[in-house]
Amino acid sequence: MTSDGHEVPVDSGLRQLCLTLRPELRRFLLARRVSEADVDDLLQDLFLRVETSVTGPVRSPRAYLYQMLNNMAHTRRRTEARQQARDADWLGAPSGVVAADVEMMDLAPDQEATVLARDHLARVEARLAKLPERTAHVFRQYRIEGLSQKEIARDLGISLSAVEKHLQRAYGAVLEIRNRLDPEGAPATGAGPAAHDNAGGIDATAR
Amino acid sequence: MQQLAEQSMREAAIAWHLRLTDGSDADWDGFADWLEADPRHNDIYEAVCDADLALEPAVEIAREAPVEVPGVIKAEPFPEMAPVRSARRWIWPAMAASVAFVALGTWAGSGLLTSDYAVRTAPGETRTFALADGTRIVLNGGTEIVLDKADPRVATLKGGEAQFAVHHDAVRPFTLSVGDQRIVDVGTVFNVRSGKDALRVEVAEGAVRFEDGMTHVRLNAGDTLDAGSGTIVEGSRPTAEIGGWTRGRLVYHDAPLVEVVADITRARGIAVELGSDISQRRFSGVIQLDGDDVSLQKRVGTLLGLKVTATADGWSITR
């Protein structure tokens, strides 16, 4: 799984590695389309997190830093997207209605979210039912029960790459189903609702 | 033609997404190369991540209330758990959840011979999971809990903070141990925070029994208990405020700043240094935890009426 198996003591080692790898981490963030201005910010954030939140020795420290950074880049983009959506709501809504809307959002009962999630789950299950039994089983083991790909391979007595193939297929099918609650899942403007369930499945506006 | 290209880019994005949950150095290099090869790759990868993340609410429901799927359970990874048909098989894998976006937690099984295992979170990381009996546990950052895969009705909080929504079973009450103190549920939602020499229990729903060998106290909804260095103090708190951190907000009434600062560190992984001349101050109000570190920094400064400066190590709060 990891090409670089030696452990690095947290305090000085990881921090040092952060500094050493700075140029390539920068490059990675740019490839992840983080704006030039945000890159240093994220790297600084990474540095702080390494100092404050990493508690045990880390195996494969370089991959670990990439993983952290990759998650942070994703989180940041999501936060920005939400912020923009919120700003758009505020700007778009006639004044006076805003407060009520916002209040509604705050009050949005957990129950409603649960109903939506149940609905989503039902559609996921329906989609899985159309796949080969073993593919669906591997997906459930991985995504719902949280087993690692290796554990699944071992349990089923199949190769890791076979597990990957099952997952690839299941994800291809399941990720097309959008949670109706997720605003980013809304179909592209102009693409019409038909784009929602089409075979391509990629929503080009999901930025 | 273009559809085909999109389709294959999407397949590649899914493959990366799957592989990077446990990526080697070489995988990360390959991923970076792939991203650089075409600017659309990052967008498609992000869309895949979003779609996977959007599955989470549905997945949580599946974990809590498993759907019996006819003819699927062929490989039972933990045969000792097989007897109870419905919920059992969800338990333990749900805890092991190494789903793409919770990669930072340390997952430490304590070996194959004992059935105990620990789940830890780093500061700034929260984690939710369900036990076989339907009990739900939310771990705040910087928390360690030990569970027993042979017995979902016991747990030990080693340190940190957690909220429990316990599935009540009069015959087998859920028991949480913290040091030599025990909290026994009477069907309930409760929040527990354990620091050095200080334990705080807050009951949001139902009731729990607190036991420390000397004292037995029953706590009902809205009751709180502080146990530390030989004393036990009972108090009360509006139930809506209990476990606010699980909803992204911290609520205080006349709380010492030290406590506020510790909560922020736990929830967001930001180390905070508090000027000695203000450490005795108290705070009342609500701190929303959303947004990035910089906006939180501003918000905290405004709310506390103090200067919050970012330092190399985290924040420093001064007058």
Coordinates of C-alpha atoms in Angstrom, one line a residue, chain B:
Chain B
M1 CA -17.2 11.5 -29.0
Q2 CA -17.1 14.2 -26.3
Q3 CA -19.4 12.1 -24.2
L4 CA -16.9 9.3 -24.4
A5 CA -14.1 11.4 -23.3
E6 CA -16.1 12.7 -20.4
Q7 CA -17.0 9.2 -19.5
S8 CA -13.4 8.0 -19.4
M9 CA -12.3 11.0 -17.4
R10 CA -15.0 10.3 -14.9
E11 CA -13.9 6.7 -14.7
A12 CA -10.3 7.8 -14.1
A13 CA -11.5 10.3 -11.4
I14 CA -13.4 7.5 -9.6
A15 CA -10.4 5.3 -9.8
W16 CA -8.2 8.0 -8.2
H17 CA -10.8 8.7 -5.6
L18 CA -10.9 5.0 -4.6
R19 CA -7.1 4.6 -4.7
L20 CA -6.3 7.7 -2.7
T21 CA -8.1 6.6 0.4
D22 CA -4.9 4.7 0.9
G23 CA -2.5 6.1 -1.6
S24 CA 1.2 5.4 -1.8
D25 CA 3.7 8.0 -2.6
A26 CA 3.6 6.8 -6.2
D27 CA -0.2 7.1 -6.3
W28 CA 0.0 10.7 -5.3
D29 CA 2.6 11.5 -7.9
G30 CA 0.4 9.8 -10.5
F31 CA -2.6 11.7 -9.4
A32 CA -0.7 15.0 -9.6
D33 CA 0.4 14.2 -13.2
W34 CA -3.1 13.3 -14.1
L35 CA -4.5 16.5 -12.8
E36 CA -1.9 18.5 -14.7
A37 CA -2.6 16.7 -17.9
D38 CA -6.0 18.4 -18.4
P39 CA -7.6 21.2 -16.4
R40 CA -11.0 19.5 -16.5
H41 CA -9.6 16.6 -14.5
N42 CA -9.7 18.4 -11.3
D43 CA -13.3 19.5 -11.8
I44 CA -14.4 16.0 -12.5
Y45 CA -12.5 14.7 -9.6
E46 CA -14.1 17.3 -7.3
A47 CA -17.5 16.3 -8.6
V48 CA -16.8 12.7 -7.8
C49 CA -15.7 13.6 -4.3
D50 CA -18.8 15.7 -3.8
A51 CA -21.1 13.0 -5.0
D52 CA -19.5 10.5 -2.7
L53 CA -19.7 12.9 0.2
A54 CA -23.4 13.5 -0.6
L55 CA -23.9 9.7 0.0
E56 CA -23.0 10.2 3.7
P57 CA -26.5 10.9 5.1
A58 CA -27.9 7.9 3.3
V59 CA -25.0 5.7 4.4
E60 CA -25.5 6.7 8.0
I61 CA -29.1 5.6 7.8
A62 CA -28.0 2.3 6.3
R63 CA -25.6 1.9 9.2
E64 CA -28.2 2.6 11.8
A65 CA -31.1 0.6 10.3
P66 CA -29.6 -2.0 8.0
V67 CA -31.7 -3.0 5.1
E68 CA -31.9 -6.8 4.9
V69 CA -30.7 -7.6 1.5
P70 CA -31.7 -11.1 0.5
G71 CA -29.0 -13.5 -0.4
V72 CA -26.1 -11.1 0.0
I73 CA -24.4 -12.0 3.2
K74 CA -22.1 -14.7 2.1
A75 CA -18.8 -13.6 3.7
E76 CA -19.4 -12.8 7.3
P77 CA -16.1 -11.1 8.4
F78 CA -16.7 -11.6 12.1
P79 CA -18.5 -14.9 12.5
E80 CA -18.7 -14.5 16.3
M81 CA -21.2 -11.7 15.7
A82 CA -23.5 -13.7 13.5
P83 CA -26.2 -14.9 15.9
V84 CA -28.2 -11.7 16.0
R85 CA -29.4 -11.4 12.4
S86 CA -30.4 -7.9 11.8
A87 CA -28.2 -5.2 13.2
R88 CA -25.2 -7.1 14.3
R89 CA -23.2 -7.2 11.1
W90 CA -23.1 -3.4 10.9
I91 CA -21.5 -2.7 14.1
W92 CA -18.0 -3.2 13.8
P93 CA -17.3 -2.3 10.3
A94 CA -19.1 1.0 10.9
M95 CA -16.5 1.8 13.5
A96 CA -13.6 0.9 11.3
A97 CA -15.0 3.4 8.8
S98 CA -12.0 4.6 6.9
V99 CA -14.2 6.4 4.4
A100 CA -12.4 8.8 2.1
F101 CA -12.8 12.0 4.2
V102 CA -12.0 10.7 7.6
A103 CA -8.5 9.7 6.8
L104 CA -7.0 11.7 9.6
G105 CA -8.3 9.7 12.6
T106 CA -6.1 7.1 14.1
W107 CA -7.7 3.8 14.2
A108 CA -6.1 1.5 16.6
G109 CA -7.3 -2.0 17.1
S110 CA -5.6 -3.5 20.2
G111 CA -4.8 -6.8 18.6
L112 CA -6.7 -9.9 17.6
L113 CA -6.8 -11.6 21.0
T114 CA -8.9 -9.1 22.9
S115 CA -12.2 -7.8 21.7
D116 CA -11.5 -4.3 22.9
Y117 CA -10.5 -1.6 20.4
A118 CA -10.0 2.1 20.5
V119 CA -11.3 4.8 18.3
R120 CA -9.5 8.1 18.4
T121 CA -10.0 11.5 16.8
A122 CA -7.4 14.2 16.3
P123 CA -8.2 17.7 17.5
G124 CA -10.5 19.3 14.9
E125 CA -11.9 16.0 13.7
T126 CA -15.3 14.7 14.7
R127 CA -16.6 11.3 14.0
T128 CA -20.0 9.7 14.2
F129 CA -20.8 6.0 14.3
A130 CA -23.5 3.6 15.4
L131 CA -23.2 0.5 17.5
A132 CA -25.0 -2.8 16.8
D133 CA -27.8 -2.0 19.3
G134 CA -28.6 1.3 17.7
T135 CA -26.6 3.5 20.1
R136 CA -25.1 6.4 18.3
I137 CA -21.8 8.0 19.4
V138 CA -20.4 11.3 18.2
L139 CA -16.8 11.9 19.1
N140 CA -15.5 15.5 19.4
G141 CA -11.9 16.2 18.5
G142 CA -9.0 15.0 20.6
T143 CA -11.0 12.1 22.0
E144 CA -10.3 8.5 22.6
I145 CA -12.9 5.9 23.4
V146 CA -12.5 2.1 23.9
L147 CA -15.2 -0.2 22.8
D148 CA -15.7 -3.9 22.9
K149 CA -16.7 -5.6 19.8
A150 CA -18.1 -8.5 21.7
D151 CA -20.3 -6.3 23.9
P152 CA -21.8 -3.1 22.4
R153 CA -23.3 -2.1 25.8
V154 CA -20.0 -1.0 27.4
A155 CA -17.6 1.7 26.5
T156 CA -14.7 3.5 28.2
L157 CA -14.0 7.2 27.6
K158 CA -10.2 7.7 27.9
G159 CA -10.3 11.4 27.4
G160 CA -12.0 14.1 25.4
E161 CA -15.7 14.6 24.7
A162 CA -18.4 12.5 23.3
Q163 CA -22.2 12.5 22.9
F164 CA -24.2 9.3 23.3
A165 CA -27.7 8.6 22.1
V166 CA -28.3 5.4 23.8
H167 CA -30.7 2.8 22.7
H168 CA -32.3 1.8 25.9
D169 CA -32.4 -1.8 27.0
A170 CA -33.6 -2.2 30.6
V171 CA -32.0 -5.7 30.9
R172 CA -28.7 -4.6 29.6
P173 CA -28.1 -0.9 30.4
F174 CA -25.4 0.9 28.5
T175 CA -22.5 1.6 30.8
L176 CA -19.8 4.2 30.1
S177 CA -16.7 4.1 32.3
V178 CA -14.5 7.2 32.8
G179 CA -11.7 6.3 35.2
D180 CA -13.4 4.7 38.2
Q181 CA -16.6 6.5 37.6
R182 CA -19.5 5.0 35.7
I183 CA -22.4 6.4 33.9
V184 CA -25.3 4.0 33.4
D185 CA -28.0 5.0 31.0
V186 CA -31.7 4.8 31.6
G187 CA -32.5 5.5 28.0
T188 CA -31.1 8.7 26.9
V189 CA -29.0 11.2 25.1
F190 CA -26.1 12.5 27.1
N191 CA -22.8 14.4 26.6
V192 CA -19.6 13.6 28.5
R193 CA -16.4 15.5 28.7
S194 CA -13.4 14.2 30.4
G195 CA -10.3 16.4 31.1
K196 CA -7.6 16.1 33.6
D197 CA -9.3 15.6 37.0
A198 CA -12.6 16.9 35.7
L199 CA -15.6 15.0 34.4
R200 CA -18.7 16.7 33.2
V201 CA -21.9 14.9 32.3
E202 CA -24.9 16.6 30.7
V203 CA -28.2 14.9 30.0
A204 CA -30.2 16.1 27.0
E205 CA -32.9 13.5 27.1
G206 CA -34.0 10.7 29.4
A207 CA -31.9 10.0 32.4
V208 CA -28.6 8.4 33.5
R209 CA -27.3 7.1 36.8
F210 CA -23.8 8.3 37.8
E211 CA -21.8 6.0 40.1
D212 CA -18.3 6.5 41.5
G213 CA -18.2 3.8 44.2
M214 CA -19.3 6.3 46.9
T215 CA -22.2 8.2 45.3
H216 CA -25.1 7.2 43.1
V217 CA -26.8 10.1 41.5
R218 CA -29.7 10.1 39.1
L219 CA -29.5 12.8 36.4
N220 CA -32.6 13.7 34.4
A221 CA -32.9 15.7 31.2
G222 CA -31.4 19.1 31.8
D223 CA -29.3 18.0 34.7
T224 CA -25.5 18.4 34.7
L225 CA -22.8 17.0 37.0
D226 CA -19.2 18.0 37.5
A227 CA -17.0 15.5 39.2
G228 CA -13.5 16.5 40.0
S229 CA -10.9 16.1 42.7
G230 CA -13.3 14.6 45.2
T231 CA -16.3 16.9 44.8
I232 CA -19.5 16.4 42.9
V233 CA -21.5 19.4 41.8
E234 CA -24.9 19.1 40.3
G235 CA -26.3 21.8 38.1
S236 CA -28.7 22.3 35.2
R237 CA -28.6 23.5 31.6
P238 CA -31.2 24.0 28.9
T239 CA -31.3 20.8 27.0
A240 CA -31.2 22.5 23.7
E241 CA -27.6 23.7 24.5
I242 CA -26.3 20.3 25.4
G243 CA -23.9 18.8 22.9
G244 CA -24.0 22.0 20.8
W245 CA -20.7 21.1 19.3
T246 CA -22.3 18.3 17.4
R247 CA -24.4 21.0 15.6
G248 CA -21.4 23.3 15.0
R249 CA -22.1 25.8 17.8
L250 CA -20.8 26.3 21.3
V251 CA -23.1 27.8 23.8
Y252 CA -22.0 29.4 27.1
H253 CA -23.5 31.1 30.1
D254 CA -20.9 32.7 32.3
A255 CA -18.2 30.1 31.4
P256 CA -14.5 30.6 32.1
L257 CA -12.5 31.6 29.0
V258 CA -10.2 28.6 29.7
E259 CA -13.2 26.3 29.0
V260 CA -14.2 28.2 25.8
V261 CA -10.6 28.0 24.5
A262 CA -10.4 24.3 25.3
D263 CA -13.6 23.7 23.4
I264 CA -12.3 25.5 20.3
T265 CA -9.1 23.6 20.4
R266 CA -11.0 20.3 20.6
A267 CA -13.4 21.1 17.9
R268 CA -11.1 22.8 15.4
G269 CA -7.6 21.6 16.2
I270 CA -6.4 25.1 16.8
A271 CA -4.0 25.5 19.8
V272 CA -4.8 28.7 21.7
E273 CA -2.7 30.6 24.1
L274 CA -4.6 32.7 26.6
G275 CA -3.0 35.8 28.2
S276 CA -2.7 35.2 32.0
D277 CA -4.4 38.5 32.8
I278 CA -7.6 37.4 31.1
S279 CA -7.7 33.7 31.9
Q280 CA -10.1 34.4 34.8
R281 CA -12.6 36.2 32.5
R282 CA -15.9 34.7 31.7
F283 CA -18.0 34.5 28.6
S284 CA -21.7 34.2 27.7
G285 CA -22.8 33.7 24.2
V286 CA -22.9 31.5 21.2
I287 CA -19.9 30.7 19.0
Q288 CA -20.7 29.3 15.6
L289 CA -18.0 27.0 14.5
D290 CA -18.5 27.1 10.7
G291 CA -16.3 28.8 8.2
D292 CA -12.5 28.6 7.8
D293 CA -10.0 29.3 10.5
V294 CA -9.6 32.9 9.6
S295 CA -13.2 33.8 9.8
L296 CA -13.6 31.9 13.0
Q297 CA -10.6 33.9 14.4
K298 CA -12.4 37.1 13.5
R299 CA -15.7 36.0 15.0
V300 CA -14.1 34.8 18.2
G301 CA -12.3 38.1 18.6
T302 CA -15.5 40.1 18.1
L303 CA -17.5 37.9 20.5
L304 CA -15.0 37.8 23.2
G305 CA -14.1 41.5 22.7
L306 CA -10.4 40.5 22.8
K307 CA -7.5 40.5 20.3
V308 CA -7.1 37.1 18.6
T309 CA -3.8 36.9 16.7
A310 CA -2.6 34.0 14.6
T311 CA 0.8 32.8 15.6
A312 CA 3.1 30.1 14.3
D313 CA 1.4 27.6 16.7
G314 CA -2.2 28.6 16.5
W315 CA -3.8 31.6 18.2
S316 CA -2.9 33.9 20.9
I317 CA -5.7 35.8 22.7
T318 CA -4.8 39.0 24.5
R319 CA -6.5 42.1 25.8

